[in-house]
Short mmCIF file of C-alpha atoms and ligand atoms in Angstrom, two decimals:
data_model
loop_
_atom_site.label_atom_id
_atom_site.label_comp_id
_atom_site.label_asym_id
_atom_site.label_seq_id
_atom_site.Cartn_x
_atom_site.Cartn_y
_atom_site.Cartn_z
CA MET Z 710 -50.66 10.19 -8.72
CA ALA Z 711 -54.43 9.90 -9.07
CA GLN Z 712 -54.80 8.28 -6.00
CA ARG Z 713 -57.76 5.71 -5.39
CA HIS Z 714 -60.13 4.30 -3.24
CA ARG Z 715 -62.40 1.40 -3.22
CA ASP Z 716 -64.89 0.85 0.10
CA HIS Z 717 -65.48 -3.69 -0.24
CA LEU Z 718 -67.10 -3.61 2.94
CA PRO Z 719 -71.56 -2.62 3.78
CA GLU Z 720 -71.82 0.31 5.74
CA ASP Z 721 -72.84 -1.34 9.11
CA PHE Z 722 -70.33 -4.29 8.85
CA SER Z 723 -68.94 -3.55 11.71
CA GLU Z 724 -72.04 -3.37 14.12
CA ARG Z 725 -73.08 -6.56 12.32
CA SER Z 726 -70.46 -8.25 12.85
CA LEU Z 727 -69.23 -7.11 16.69
CA ALA Z 728 -72.08 -7.77 17.55
CA GLN Z 729 -72.53 -12.09 15.71
CA ASP Z 730 -69.13 -12.39 17.53
CA VAL Z 731 -70.30 -11.38 20.87
CA ARG Z 732 -73.44 -13.67 20.94
CA ALA Z 733 -70.71 -16.22 19.13
CA GLY Z 734 -67.89 -15.48 21.74
CA LEU Z 735 -69.47 -14.67 25.53
CA THR Z 736 -72.18 -17.80 24.76
CA SER Z 737 -69.44 -20.78 24.51
CA SER Z 738 -67.77 -22.57 26.64
CA PRO Z 739 -64.73 -21.39 26.64
CA LYS Z 740 -65.72 -17.70 26.09
CA THR Z 741 -63.91 -15.98 23.43
CA LEU Z 742 -63.95 -12.53 21.67
CA PRO Z 743 -62.23 -12.52 18.55
CA PRO Z 744 -58.96 -10.38 18.34
CA LYS Z 745 -59.59 -7.68 15.36
CA TRP Z 746 -62.06 -5.94 18.05
CA PHE Z 747 -58.43 -5.07 20.22
CA TYR Z 748 -58.39 -1.68 17.94
CA ASP Z 749 -61.03 0.99 18.24
CA LYS Z 750 -59.31 4.39 18.95
CA VAL Z 751 -58.09 3.79 22.15
CA GLY Z 752 -57.37 0.08 21.42
CA SER Z 753 -55.16 1.18 18.28
CA GLU Z 754 -53.38 3.81 20.58
CA LEU Z 755 -52.73 1.56 23.09
CA TYR Z 756 -51.43 -0.70 20.17
CA GLU Z 757 -48.49 1.45 19.53
CA GLU Z 758 -48.00 2.52 23.04
CA ILE Z 759 -47.39 -1.80 22.80
CA THR Z 760 -44.78 -1.82 20.32
CA ARG Z 761 -42.58 0.38 21.97
CA LEU Z 762 -42.31 -1.28 24.63
CA PRO Z 763 -38.61 -3.20 25.59
CA GLU Z 764 -40.15 -6.29 26.39
CA TYR Z 765 -42.09 -6.36 23.15
CA TYR Z 766 -39.36 -7.04 20.43
CA PRO Z 767 -41.53 -8.49 17.63
CA PHE Z 768 -42.07 -4.94 16.12
CA ALA Z 769 -38.38 -3.90 16.23
CA ALA Z 770 -37.43 -7.20 15.15
CA GLU Z 771 -39.34 -7.14 11.71
CA ARG Z 772 -38.26 -3.18 11.37
CA GLU Z 773 -34.42 -4.04 11.65
CA ILE Z 774 -35.14 -6.83 9.04
CA LEU Z 775 -36.89 -5.17 6.84
CA LEU Z 776 -34.31 -2.11 7.09
CA ASP Z 777 -31.56 -4.01 6.44
CA HIS Z 778 -33.14 -6.38 3.44
CA ALA Z 779 -35.31 -4.21 1.73
CA ALA Z 780 -33.21 -4.31 -1.17
CA GLU Z 781 -32.56 -7.92 -1.18
CA ILE Z 782 -36.07 -8.74 -0.70
CA VAL Z 783 -37.81 -6.79 -3.28
CA GLY Z 784 -34.76 -7.98 -5.70
CA ALA Z 785 -35.97 -11.51 -4.94
CA ALA Z 786 -39.85 -10.95 -4.57
CA SER Z 787 -38.87 -9.22 -9.11
CA CYS Z 788 -42.31 -7.09 -8.24
CA ARG Z 789 -43.24 -3.84 -9.28
CA HIS Z 790 -46.34 -3.56 -7.44
CA LEU Z 791 -47.07 -4.11 -4.16
CA VAL Z 792 -49.99 -4.44 -1.99
CA GLU Z 793 -50.36 -4.89 1.81
CA LEU Z 794 -52.63 -6.91 4.06
CA GLY Z 795 -53.97 -4.62 7.09
CA SER Z 796 -51.74 -2.24 6.37
CA GLY Z 797 -52.57 0.46 9.07
CA SER Z 798 -49.73 3.27 9.76
CA SER Z 799 -48.44 1.77 5.95
CA GLU Z 800 -44.89 2.74 8.28
CA LYS Z 801 -42.77 -0.46 7.99
CA THR Z 802 -43.59 -1.18 4.50
CA ARG Z 803 -41.79 2.26 3.72
CA ALA Z 804 -38.65 -0.03 3.09
CA LEU Z 805 -39.96 -2.20 0.21
CA ILE Z 806 -41.59 1.15 -0.86
CA GLU Z 807 -38.51 2.67 -0.95
CA ALA Z 808 -36.68 -0.43 -2.60
CA VAL Z 809 -39.12 -0.56 -5.28
CA LEU Z 810 -38.58 2.65 -6.30
CA ALA Z 811 -35.49 2.65 -6.56
CA THR Z 812 -35.96 -0.30 -8.92
CA THR Z 813 -38.23 0.48 -10.93
CA PRO Z 814 -36.42 1.67 -14.24
CA GLU Z 815 -37.98 4.84 -15.92
CA GLY Z 816 -41.06 4.86 -17.89
CA GLU Z 817 -42.70 2.05 -15.40
CA GLN Z 818 -44.64 2.28 -12.68
CA ALA Z 819 -44.52 1.29 -9.46
CA ALA Z 820 -47.36 0.69 -7.14
CA TYR Z 821 -48.77 0.54 -3.96
CA ARG Z 822 -52.13 -0.60 -2.31
CA ALA Z 823 -52.52 -0.56 1.16
CA ILE Z 824 -55.38 -3.07 2.29
CA ASP Z 825 -57.60 -2.77 5.81
CA VAL Z 826 -60.52 -2.65 7.19
CA SER Z 827 -59.94 1.01 8.84
CA ASP Z 828 -60.53 4.58 6.78
CA SER Z 829 -58.97 6.53 9.41
CA ALA Z 830 -56.22 4.43 9.14
CA LEU Z 831 -56.20 4.21 4.90
CA HIS Z 832 -56.54 7.71 4.53
CA ALA Z 833 -53.46 8.81 6.93
CA ALA Z 834 -51.27 6.98 5.91
CA ALA Z 835 -52.50 7.38 1.56
CA ASP Z 836 -51.42 11.33 2.26
CA ASP Z 837 -48.38 10.05 3.84
CA LEU Z 838 -47.35 7.67 1.49
CA ALA Z 839 -48.57 10.63 -1.42
CA ALA Z 840 -46.20 13.36 0.03
CA ARG Z 841 -43.41 10.98 0.62
CA TYR Z 842 -43.92 9.46 -2.50
CA PRO Z 843 -45.10 11.35 -5.78
CA THR Z 844 -44.56 9.13 -8.49
CA LEU Z 845 -46.15 6.05 -6.28
CA ALA Z 846 -49.40 4.74 -7.11
CA LEU Z 847 -51.57 4.19 -5.03
CA GLU Z 848 -54.68 3.07 -4.38
CA THR Z 849 -56.65 2.09 -1.17
CA VAL Z 850 -59.20 -0.96 -0.37
CA ARG Z 851 -61.14 -0.72 2.69
CA ALA Z 852 -62.11 -4.82 3.32
CA ASP Z 853 -62.11 -7.28 5.75
CA PHE Z 854 -59.28 -9.65 4.56
CA GLU Z 855 -60.74 -12.57 6.94
CA HIS Z 856 -63.68 -12.68 4.73
CA GLY Z 857 -63.49 -10.33 1.74
CA LEU Z 858 -59.72 -11.30 0.86
CA ALA Z 859 -60.45 -12.59 -2.10
CA GLN Z 860 -62.74 -9.90 -3.90
CA ALA Z 861 -59.67 -7.04 -1.97
CA LEU Z 862 -57.11 -8.66 -4.23
CA ALA Z 863 -58.94 -9.88 -6.92
CA VAL Z 864 -59.80 -6.15 -8.89
CA ASP Z 865 -57.36 -5.26 -11.59
CA ARG Z 866 -54.26 -4.17 -11.98
CA GLY Z 867 -54.24 -0.86 -13.28
CA GLU Z 868 -51.43 0.30 -15.71
CA VAL Z 869 -48.52 -1.75 -13.51
CA SER Z 870 -47.65 -4.06 -15.56
CA GLY Z 871 -45.33 -7.77 -14.03
CA GLY Z 872 -45.74 -9.23 -11.08
CA ARG Z 873 -47.37 -8.40 -7.53
CA LEU Z 874 -46.12 -8.03 -4.19
CA VAL Z 875 -49.27 -9.12 -1.61
CA VAL Z 876 -47.30 -8.57 2.43
CA PHE Z 877 -48.62 -9.26 5.40
CA LEU Z 878 -46.54 -8.20 8.68
CA GLY Z 879 -46.65 -7.57 12.24
CA GLY Z 880 -47.23 -10.96 12.66
CA THR Z 881 -50.79 -10.88 12.29
CA ILE Z 882 -51.09 -14.37 10.66
CA GLY Z 883 -50.31 -15.12 14.24
CA ASN Z 884 -54.04 -13.64 16.09
CA GLN Z 885 -55.70 -16.83 13.34
CA ALA Z 886 -56.47 -19.62 14.96
CA PRO Z 887 -54.78 -22.63 12.28
CA ASP Z 888 -58.05 -23.58 10.57
CA GLN Z 889 -58.41 -19.24 9.56
CA ARG Z 890 -54.50 -19.40 8.72
CA ALA Z 891 -55.20 -22.18 6.12
CA HIS Z 892 -58.38 -21.18 5.03
CA PHE Z 893 -56.41 -17.33 3.83
CA LEU Z 894 -53.18 -19.78 2.31
CA THR Z 895 -55.58 -21.31 0.60
CA THR Z 896 -57.50 -18.00 -0.57
CA LEU Z 897 -54.29 -16.12 -0.71
CA ARG Z 898 -52.92 -19.05 -2.92
CA SER Z 899 -55.65 -18.97 -5.54
CA ALA Z 900 -55.67 -14.81 -6.11
CA LEU Z 901 -52.20 -15.35 -7.38
CA GLN Z 902 -51.08 -15.82 -10.57
CA PRO Z 903 -47.79 -16.56 -11.84
CA GLY Z 904 -45.24 -14.14 -11.00
CA ASP Z 905 -47.14 -12.95 -8.35
CA ALA Z 906 -45.23 -13.23 -4.54
CA PHE Z 907 -46.04 -12.93 -0.73
CA LEU Z 908 -44.13 -11.73 2.02
CA LEU Z 909 -45.10 -12.55 5.29
CA GLY Z 910 -43.81 -11.14 8.71
CA ALA Z 911 -44.05 -14.50 11.73
CA ASP Z 912 -42.51 -14.51 15.45
CA LEU Z 913 -40.69 -17.16 15.51
CA VAL Z 914 -40.94 -19.89 19.36
CA LYS Z 915 -38.84 -18.72 22.08
CA SER Z 916 -38.33 -19.20 25.49
CA PRO Z 917 -41.09 -17.77 27.36
CA ASP Z 918 -39.40 -15.98 29.72
CA VAL Z 919 -38.79 -14.29 26.61
CA LEU Z 920 -42.24 -13.89 25.10
CA VAL Z 921 -44.27 -13.96 28.21
CA PRO Z 922 -43.32 -10.57 29.32
CA ALA Z 923 -44.28 -9.62 25.57
CA TYR Z 924 -47.30 -10.24 26.03
CA ASP Z 925 -47.12 -9.06 29.92
CA ASP Z 926 -45.35 -6.27 30.70
CA ALA Z 927 -44.72 -4.01 33.69
CA ALA Z 928 -45.84 -1.06 32.98
CA GLY Z 929 -49.55 -2.89 31.89
CA VAL Z 930 -49.97 -1.25 28.42
CA THR Z 931 -51.21 -4.82 27.69
CA ALA Z 932 -53.01 -5.19 30.30
CA ALA Z 933 -54.73 -2.29 28.97
CA PHE Z 934 -54.40 -3.29 25.40
CA ASN Z 935 -56.65 -6.39 26.87
CA LEU Z 936 -59.41 -4.54 28.92
CA ASN Z 937 -59.70 -2.27 26.20
CA VAL Z 938 -62.30 -4.75 23.92
CA LEU Z 939 -64.90 -4.41 27.63
CA GLU Z 940 -65.20 -0.97 26.94
CA VAL Z 941 -65.61 -1.74 23.19
CA VAL Z 942 -68.04 -3.76 23.76
CA ASN Z 943 -69.81 -1.45 26.19
CA GLY Z 944 -69.26 1.46 23.93
CA ARG Z 945 -70.77 0.37 20.97
CA LEU Z 946 -73.61 -3.22 22.30
CA GLY Z 947 -74.22 -1.42 25.51
CA ALA Z 948 -73.06 -4.13 27.96
CA ASP Z 949 -71.88 -3.32 31.50
CA PHE Z 950 -68.45 -4.71 31.64
CA ASP Z 951 -67.08 -3.52 34.79
CA ALA Z 952 -63.04 -3.54 33.62
CA ALA Z 953 -62.48 -3.42 37.46
CA ASP Z 954 -63.84 -7.42 37.49
CA PHE Z 955 -61.02 -8.28 35.71
CA ARG Z 956 -57.64 -8.97 35.00
CA HIS Z 957 -54.62 -9.59 32.41
CA VAL Z 958 -53.89 -12.98 31.76
CA ALA Z 959 -50.60 -13.83 29.43
CA VAL Z 960 -49.17 -18.01 28.78
CA TRP Z 961 -47.83 -19.47 26.77
CA ASP Z 962 -49.34 -22.88 25.38
CA ALA Z 963 -45.81 -24.64 24.43
CA GLU Z 964 -48.20 -27.70 22.75
CA HIS Z 965 -49.91 -25.04 20.55
CA ALA Z 966 -47.43 -23.33 20.37
CA TRP Z 967 -49.19 -19.68 20.85
CA ILE Z 968 -49.71 -16.99 23.60
CA GLU Z 969 -52.97 -17.06 25.01
CA MET Z 970 -54.36 -13.48 25.82
CA ARG Z 971 -57.10 -14.28 28.52
CA LEU Z 972 -59.58 -11.82 30.98
CA GLU Z 973 -59.91 -13.72 33.96
CA ALA Z 974 -63.25 -12.63 36.25
CA VAL Z 975 -61.31 -11.96 39.80
CA ARG Z 976 -64.85 -12.08 41.31
CA ASP Z 977 -68.86 -13.99 39.89
CA VAL Z 978 -69.53 -11.02 37.75
CA HIS Z 979 -72.84 -10.36 35.99
CA VAL Z 980 -73.05 -9.03 32.68
CA ARG Z 981 -75.79 -7.45 30.29
CA ILE Z 982 -75.42 -6.47 26.91
CA ALA Z 983 -78.14 -4.61 26.00
CA ASP Z 984 -78.24 -4.16 22.44
CA LEU Z 985 -78.16 -8.22 22.33
CA ASP Z 986 -80.27 -8.62 24.63
CA LEU Z 987 -78.28 -10.80 26.57
CA GLU Z 988 -77.14 -11.43 29.85
CA VAL Z 989 -73.77 -13.36 30.84
CA ASP Z 990 -71.96 -14.90 34.13
CA PHE Z 991 -68.67 -15.39 34.72
CA ALA Z 992 -67.65 -17.40 38.16
CA ALA Z 993 -64.94 -15.56 39.46
CA SER Z 994 -62.08 -17.87 37.92
CA GLU Z 995 -63.81 -18.07 34.44
CA GLN Z 996 -61.52 -16.71 32.13
CA LEU Z 997 -62.50 -15.48 28.53
CA ARG Z 998 -59.83 -16.21 25.78
CA THR Z 999 -59.33 -12.89 23.36
CA GLU Z 1000 -56.34 -13.49 21.69
CA ILE Z 1001 -53.72 -16.05 20.51
CA SER Z 1002 -50.97 -15.23 19.25
CA ALA Z 1003 -49.28 -17.98 17.77
CA LYS Z 1004 -45.73 -18.28 17.76
CA PHE Z 1005 -43.29 -20.29 14.32
CA THR Z 1006 -40.52 -22.50 13.33
CA ARG Z 1007 -39.85 -21.87 9.51
CA GLU Z 1008 -40.48 -25.77 9.20
CA ARG Z 1009 -43.91 -25.23 10.14
CA LEU Z 1010 -43.75 -22.49 8.18
CA GLN Z 1011 -42.99 -24.77 5.07
CA ALA Z 1012 -45.08 -27.38 5.91
CA GLU Z 1013 -48.21 -24.97 6.46
CA PHE Z 1014 -47.22 -22.77 2.97
CA GLU Z 1015 -46.07 -26.77 1.16
CA GLN Z 1016 -49.83 -27.48 1.88
CA ALA Z 1017 -51.40 -24.19 0.34
CA GLY Z 1018 -49.37 -24.53 -2.53
CA PHE Z 1019 -46.61 -22.25 -2.35
CA ALA Z 1020 -42.66 -22.97 -2.68
CA ALA Z 1021 -39.77 -21.30 -0.94
CA ALA Z 1022 -38.61 -18.34 -1.93
CA GLY Z 1023 -36.22 -16.54 0.69
CA TRP Z 1024 -36.42 -16.04 4.76
CA TRP Z 1025 -34.63 -13.69 6.55
CA THR Z 1026 -34.63 -13.19 10.55
CA ASP Z 1027 -33.49 -9.91 12.95
CA ARG Z 1028 -29.79 -10.38 14.47
CA ALA Z 1029 -30.87 -12.15 17.09
CA ASN Z 1030 -33.51 -14.77 14.97
CA ARG Z 1031 -36.59 -13.85 16.94
CA PHE Z 1032 -39.05 -12.77 14.04
CA SER Z 1033 -38.78 -14.03 10.42
CA VAL Z 1034 -39.78 -12.38 7.10
CA SER Z 1035 -40.64 -15.39 4.84
CA LEU Z 1036 -40.82 -15.03 0.87
CA TRP Z 1037 -43.03 -17.42 -0.89
CA THR Z 1038 -44.58 -17.91 -4.98
CA PRO Z 1039 -46.83 -20.18 -6.08
CA ALA Z 1040 -45.39 -23.61 -6.78
C1 AVI P 1203 -51.34 -7.45 15.40
N1 AVI P 1203 -50.56 -8.62 16.36
C2 AVI P 1203 -49.49 -8.83 15.57
C3 AVI P 1203 -49.88 -8.09 17.88
C4 AVI P 1203 -49.56 -9.91 18.42
O1 AVI P 1203 -48.32 -9.48 19.06
O2 AVI P 1203 -49.75 -10.87 18.40
C5 AVI P 1203 -51.28 -7.75 19.03
C6 AVI P 1203 -50.93 -8.09 21.07
N2 AVI P 1203 -51.49 -8.39 21.65
C7 AVI P 1203 -50.58 -8.12 22.50
N3 AVI P 1203 -49.60 -7.67 22.08
C8 AVI P 1203 -49.96 -6.99 21.14
#
């Protein structure tokens, strides 16, 4: 089956937006950096390692839901065209792809469009899927769904008839700030048509005794993942961060219902970011926020989706009720 690739990002997109984010984040108070910059080659490998940690339950819990309920989910969505946002390796999506293929009548076409910022992840996933599922129509789109969501979804529907199921897995929605999330949901809603549906993987609120170790594991992999963002800024913007000047912190913020990852200066630190011609000072104990990971209740998701113009169409959790996969349709 033919593969199609589209690139919606300008050549210098990554450099430009990293520079903007670093300048804005390190000159604000408190200091912040957006989590999307964790994922260079080393960061992506560390994240893969995180997903295999005993403390980091979200990955295994979501996979359990998809393996147990893929046929039911695809039946409820009744779509033969999957579109995945932030598709990465597409590994967990295979359960959904297989369920779509199993229910696609002969003579009809099943399709999968992967949308991600990483060219290498898109190509590796497409090669793997093409070999596994020769009858699947495959399309890869390199886009930043934070800014280019409408455009990434608006491209033509090709020869596939019927609705599309847009899939956003991994709990990544929790890494968006509440205003970004509201914007994301309304943009998504306006890109969907009757017959389309949206499938979301979202982590659930639970005891901090489970949540905090998931983001501060005994082996220190999450700490290395968090600290690696300093190396990303060093490598890409000529900064002179020394990771030994910072320590990893993960705290549960009960008021906002999110985990916050931070990097705390262990002493007074002066940093120069050469490419931005920027000097930044950290006082000892000052914290740089690098990620929020929001956790949800069913009620909260329902309220946010209704606000954005969606109706609930399905709800699944793993057997231990730690993680949710939910289906939403345009109201
Ligand atoms: C990608 N995202 C859903 C992960 C999370 O759980 O928020 C990123 C992560 N951060 C620390 N561990 C994993």
